[in-house]
């Protein structure tokens, strides 16, 4: 069973409505609600495609299995597959309903990614209840200015595409509300920002 993540709503949208309206040369306010929906949908699609949150928020990772430690830290760990994660991001680690004290786990950061190592006696969560390990942490950029310019451009381009092609996905693979709605040209740019494993 794959780990799953439940995230709070973002605190901001990295591209303001005014920027999208300027890009589309729209001066009227009549389409503001539709344009706002396009921005929100673009952010959601990009976040799911890259596993990168464009605005900081609280996230709960529901972890079904641990991974083996590496050469630098032998204890088993949970890989938080969302980014960017900051040094003080993790607030609680709960195993089978019991909150572990901070001395029983350690957050290890590499670049924008993070592992939570379990140090005291917990060697496996396999075979227990579904998603027995829950980790509450914060991930995402603190301000719109912190979001890389390439990602902000991708939001603008995808929102433009969604607005100008309502109900149509020409040039996309598949259909429906999923990352497959992202045109190939934008996906190529997003590949530079997609979270991939960088350490063991």
Short mmCIF file of C-alpha atoms in Angstrom, two decimals:
data_model
loop_
_atom_site.label_atom_id
_atom_site.label_comp_id
_atom_site.label_asym_id
_atom_site.label_seq_id
_atom_site.Cartn_x
_atom_site.Cartn_y
_atom_site.Cartn_z
CA UNK A 1 0.00 0.00 0.00
CA UNK A 2 1.45 3.38 -0.95
CA UNK A 3 1.87 6.13 1.61
CA UNK A 4 -0.67 8.91 1.39
CA UNK A 5 -0.61 12.58 2.27
CA UNK A 6 -3.37 14.82 3.57
CA UNK A 7 -2.57 18.51 3.24
CA UNK A 8 -4.28 21.62 4.54
CA UNK A 9 -5.35 24.31 2.09
CA UNK A 10 -2.51 26.55 0.83
CA UNK A 11 -2.08 29.91 2.48
CA UNK A 12 -1.62 31.73 -0.85
CA UNK A 13 -1.53 31.26 -4.63
CA UNK A 14 1.96 31.98 -6.03
CA UNK A 15 0.59 33.80 -9.09
CA UNK A 16 -1.87 36.61 -8.38
CA UNK A 17 -5.10 36.97 -10.31
CA UNK A 18 -3.88 40.33 -11.63
CA UNK A 19 -0.89 38.65 -13.29
CA UNK A 20 -3.10 36.12 -15.08
CA UNK A 21 -5.48 38.85 -16.24
CA UNK A 22 -2.56 40.90 -17.55
CA UNK A 23 -1.17 37.86 -19.35
CA UNK A 24 -4.55 37.25 -21.01
CA UNK A 25 -5.12 40.99 -21.60
CA UNK A 26 -8.39 40.89 -19.65
CA UNK A 27 -9.49 44.14 -18.00
CA UNK A 28 -13.05 43.26 -16.98
CA UNK A 29 -13.82 41.66 -13.61
CA UNK A 30 -16.60 39.53 -15.10
CA UNK A 31 -14.38 36.43 -15.42
CA UNK A 32 -12.58 36.75 -12.08
CA UNK A 33 -14.24 33.68 -10.54
CA UNK A 34 -13.43 31.52 -13.57
CA UNK A 35 -9.85 32.80 -13.68
CA UNK A 36 -9.40 32.15 -9.98
CA UNK A 37 -10.62 28.58 -10.46
CA UNK A 38 -8.11 28.16 -13.30
CA UNK A 39 -5.29 29.36 -11.04
CA UNK A 40 -6.33 27.04 -8.21
CA UNK A 41 -6.63 24.08 -10.58
CA UNK A 42 -3.24 24.84 -12.12
CA UNK A 43 -1.57 24.93 -8.72
CA UNK A 44 -3.26 21.69 -7.67
CA UNK A 45 -2.20 19.87 -10.86
CA UNK A 46 1.37 21.12 -10.63
CA UNK A 47 1.68 20.19 -6.96
CA UNK A 48 0.43 16.68 -7.61
CA UNK A 49 2.68 16.28 -10.64
CA UNK A 50 5.86 17.48 -8.92
CA UNK A 51 5.11 16.40 -5.29
CA UNK A 52 6.16 19.95 -4.40
CA UNK A 53 3.94 22.35 -2.47
CA UNK A 54 3.97 25.89 -3.83
CA UNK A 55 2.70 27.35 -0.54
CA UNK A 56 3.59 26.19 2.95
CA UNK A 57 0.98 24.17 4.80
CA UNK A 58 0.56 21.46 7.40
CA UNK A 59 0.69 17.93 6.02
CA UNK A 60 -0.05 14.56 7.62
CA UNK A 61 1.86 11.66 6.10
CA UNK A 62 0.10 8.32 6.56
CA UNK A 63 2.94 5.80 6.29
CA UNK A 64 2.34 2.12 5.63
CA UNK A 65 5.93 0.87 5.69
CA UNK A 66 9.43 1.91 6.70
CA UNK A 67 12.56 1.85 4.58
CA UNK A 68 15.92 0.47 5.62
CA UNK A 69 18.54 2.88 6.87
CA UNK A 70 21.61 3.73 4.83
CA UNK A 71 25.31 3.94 5.53
CA UNK A 72 25.10 7.33 7.26
CA UNK A 73 22.18 6.44 9.54
CA UNK A 74 21.26 2.79 10.10
CA UNK A 75 17.85 3.26 11.74
CA UNK A 76 14.69 2.62 9.66
CA UNK A 77 13.01 5.70 8.32
CA UNK A 78 9.99 7.18 6.59
CA UNK A 79 10.71 9.24 3.50
CA UNK A 80 8.53 12.37 3.37
CA UNK A 81 7.81 12.47 -0.35
CA UNK A 82 6.74 16.11 -0.39
CA UNK A 83 8.94 19.19 -0.55
CA UNK A 84 10.37 21.59 0.34
CA UNK A 85 10.69 20.51 3.98
CA UNK A 86 12.41 22.78 6.52
CA UNK A 87 14.67 21.86 9.45
CA UNK A 88 11.99 22.33 12.11
CA UNK A 89 9.13 20.99 9.98
CA UNK A 90 8.08 17.86 11.90
CA UNK A 91 5.83 18.41 14.92
CA UNK A 92 4.53 14.91 15.79
CA UNK A 93 5.35 11.28 15.04
CA UNK A 94 2.62 8.79 16.02
CA UNK A 95 2.92 4.99 15.84
CA UNK A 96 -0.28 2.96 16.34
CA UNK A 97 -1.91 5.88 18.10
CA UNK A 98 1.01 6.58 20.48
CA UNK A 99 2.94 9.82 20.08
CA UNK A 100 6.70 9.27 20.18
CA UNK A 101 8.87 11.66 22.22
CA UNK A 102 11.34 13.73 20.18
CA UNK A 103 14.20 11.62 21.55
CA UNK A 104 12.81 8.58 19.70
CA UNK A 105 13.02 10.04 16.21
CA UNK A 106 15.25 12.33 14.21
CA UNK A 107 14.59 14.49 11.15
CA UNK A 108 17.28 14.28 8.49
CA UNK A 109 17.25 16.91 5.75
CA UNK A 110 18.97 16.65 2.38
CA UNK A 111 18.34 19.59 0.09
CA UNK A 112 14.58 20.08 0.16
CA UNK A 113 13.70 16.49 1.10
CA UNK A 114 13.48 14.79 4.46
CA UNK A 115 13.59 11.44 6.22
CA UNK A 116 12.21 10.77 9.69
CA UNK A 117 14.38 8.12 11.36
CA UNK A 118 12.89 6.04 14.18
CA UNK A 119 15.63 5.56 16.77
CA UNK A 120 14.14 3.63 19.68
CA UNK A 121 12.89 0.12 19.10
CA UNK A 122 10.50 0.66 16.17
CA UNK A 123 11.97 -1.43 13.37
CA UNK A 124 8.85 -2.08 11.30
CA UNK A 125 5.24 -1.01 10.94
CA UNK A 126 4.36 -3.76 8.47
CA UNK A 127 1.46 -6.01 9.38
CA UNK A 128 -0.11 -3.52 11.78
CA UNK A 129 -3.19 -1.46 11.07
CA UNK A 130 -3.30 0.34 7.70
CA UNK A 131 -1.10 3.44 7.83
CA UNK A 132 0.02 2.90 11.44
CA UNK A 133 2.64 5.66 11.30
CA UNK A 134 1.45 9.27 11.08
CA UNK A 135 3.87 12.16 10.75
CA UNK A 136 2.69 15.75 10.96
CA UNK A 137 5.00 18.22 9.25
CA UNK A 138 5.11 21.44 7.26
CA UNK A 139 6.13 21.61 3.64
CA UNK A 140 6.06 24.26 0.94
CA UNK A 141 7.44 27.69 0.20
CA UNK A 142 6.89 30.38 2.82
CA UNK A 143 6.12 33.21 0.36
CA UNK A 144 5.25 33.56 -3.30
CA UNK A 145 8.67 35.13 -3.85
CA UNK A 146 10.32 31.94 -2.58
CA UNK A 147 8.68 29.85 -5.33
CA UNK A 148 11.14 29.33 -8.20
CA UNK A 149 10.41 31.55 -11.18
CA UNK A 150 10.07 28.49 -13.42
CA UNK A 151 7.25 27.12 -11.28
CA UNK A 152 5.46 30.47 -11.22
CA UNK A 153 5.67 30.61 -15.01
CA UNK A 154 4.29 27.08 -15.21
CA UNK A 155 1.30 28.08 -13.05
CA UNK A 156 0.64 31.05 -15.35
CA UNK A 157 0.92 28.93 -18.51
CA UNK A 158 -1.23 26.10 -17.17
CA UNK A 159 -3.89 28.45 -15.82
CA UNK A 160 -3.99 30.11 -19.24
CA UNK A 161 -4.39 26.72 -20.89
CA UNK A 162 -7.18 25.67 -18.53
CA UNK A 163 -9.01 28.97 -19.03
CA UNK A 164 -8.73 29.03 -22.82
CA UNK A 165 -9.52 25.32 -23.24
CA UNK A 166 -12.44 24.63 -20.87
CA UNK A 167 -13.43 20.98 -20.99
CA UNK A 168 -10.80 20.29 -23.63
CA UNK A 169 -7.42 18.65 -23.27
CA UNK A 170 -5.95 18.95 -26.73
CA UNK A 171 -2.28 18.07 -26.65
CA UNK A 172 -2.61 16.25 -23.31
CA UNK A 173 -2.43 12.57 -22.53
CA UNK A 174 -5.77 11.22 -21.34
CA UNK A 175 -8.35 13.39 -19.66
CA UNK A 176 -10.16 14.03 -16.43
CA UNK A 177 -8.96 15.96 -13.42
CA UNK A 178 -5.42 14.62 -13.13
CA UNK A 179 -1.83 15.43 -13.96
CA UNK A 180 -2.53 14.12 -17.46
CA UNK A 181 -4.31 17.43 -18.10
CA UNK A 182 -0.93 19.16 -18.15
CA UNK A 183 0.22 19.75 -21.74
CA UNK A 184 3.47 18.09 -22.74
CA UNK A 185 5.28 21.41 -23.15
CA UNK A 186 4.55 22.36 -19.54
CA UNK A 187 5.29 18.87 -18.21
CA UNK A 188 8.73 19.10 -19.78
CA UNK A 189 9.44 22.24 -17.74
CA UNK A 190 8.01 20.74 -14.56
CA UNK A 191 10.29 17.71 -14.83
CA UNK A 192 13.10 19.95 -13.57
CA UNK A 193 11.21 20.42 -10.29
CA UNK A 194 9.72 16.96 -9.74
CA UNK A 195 10.74 15.38 -6.41
CA UNK A 196 12.98 12.37 -6.88
CA UNK A 197 14.95 10.37 -4.37
CA UNK A 198 18.27 12.07 -3.65
CA UNK A 199 19.60 10.12 -0.65
CA UNK A 200 19.24 6.77 1.08
#
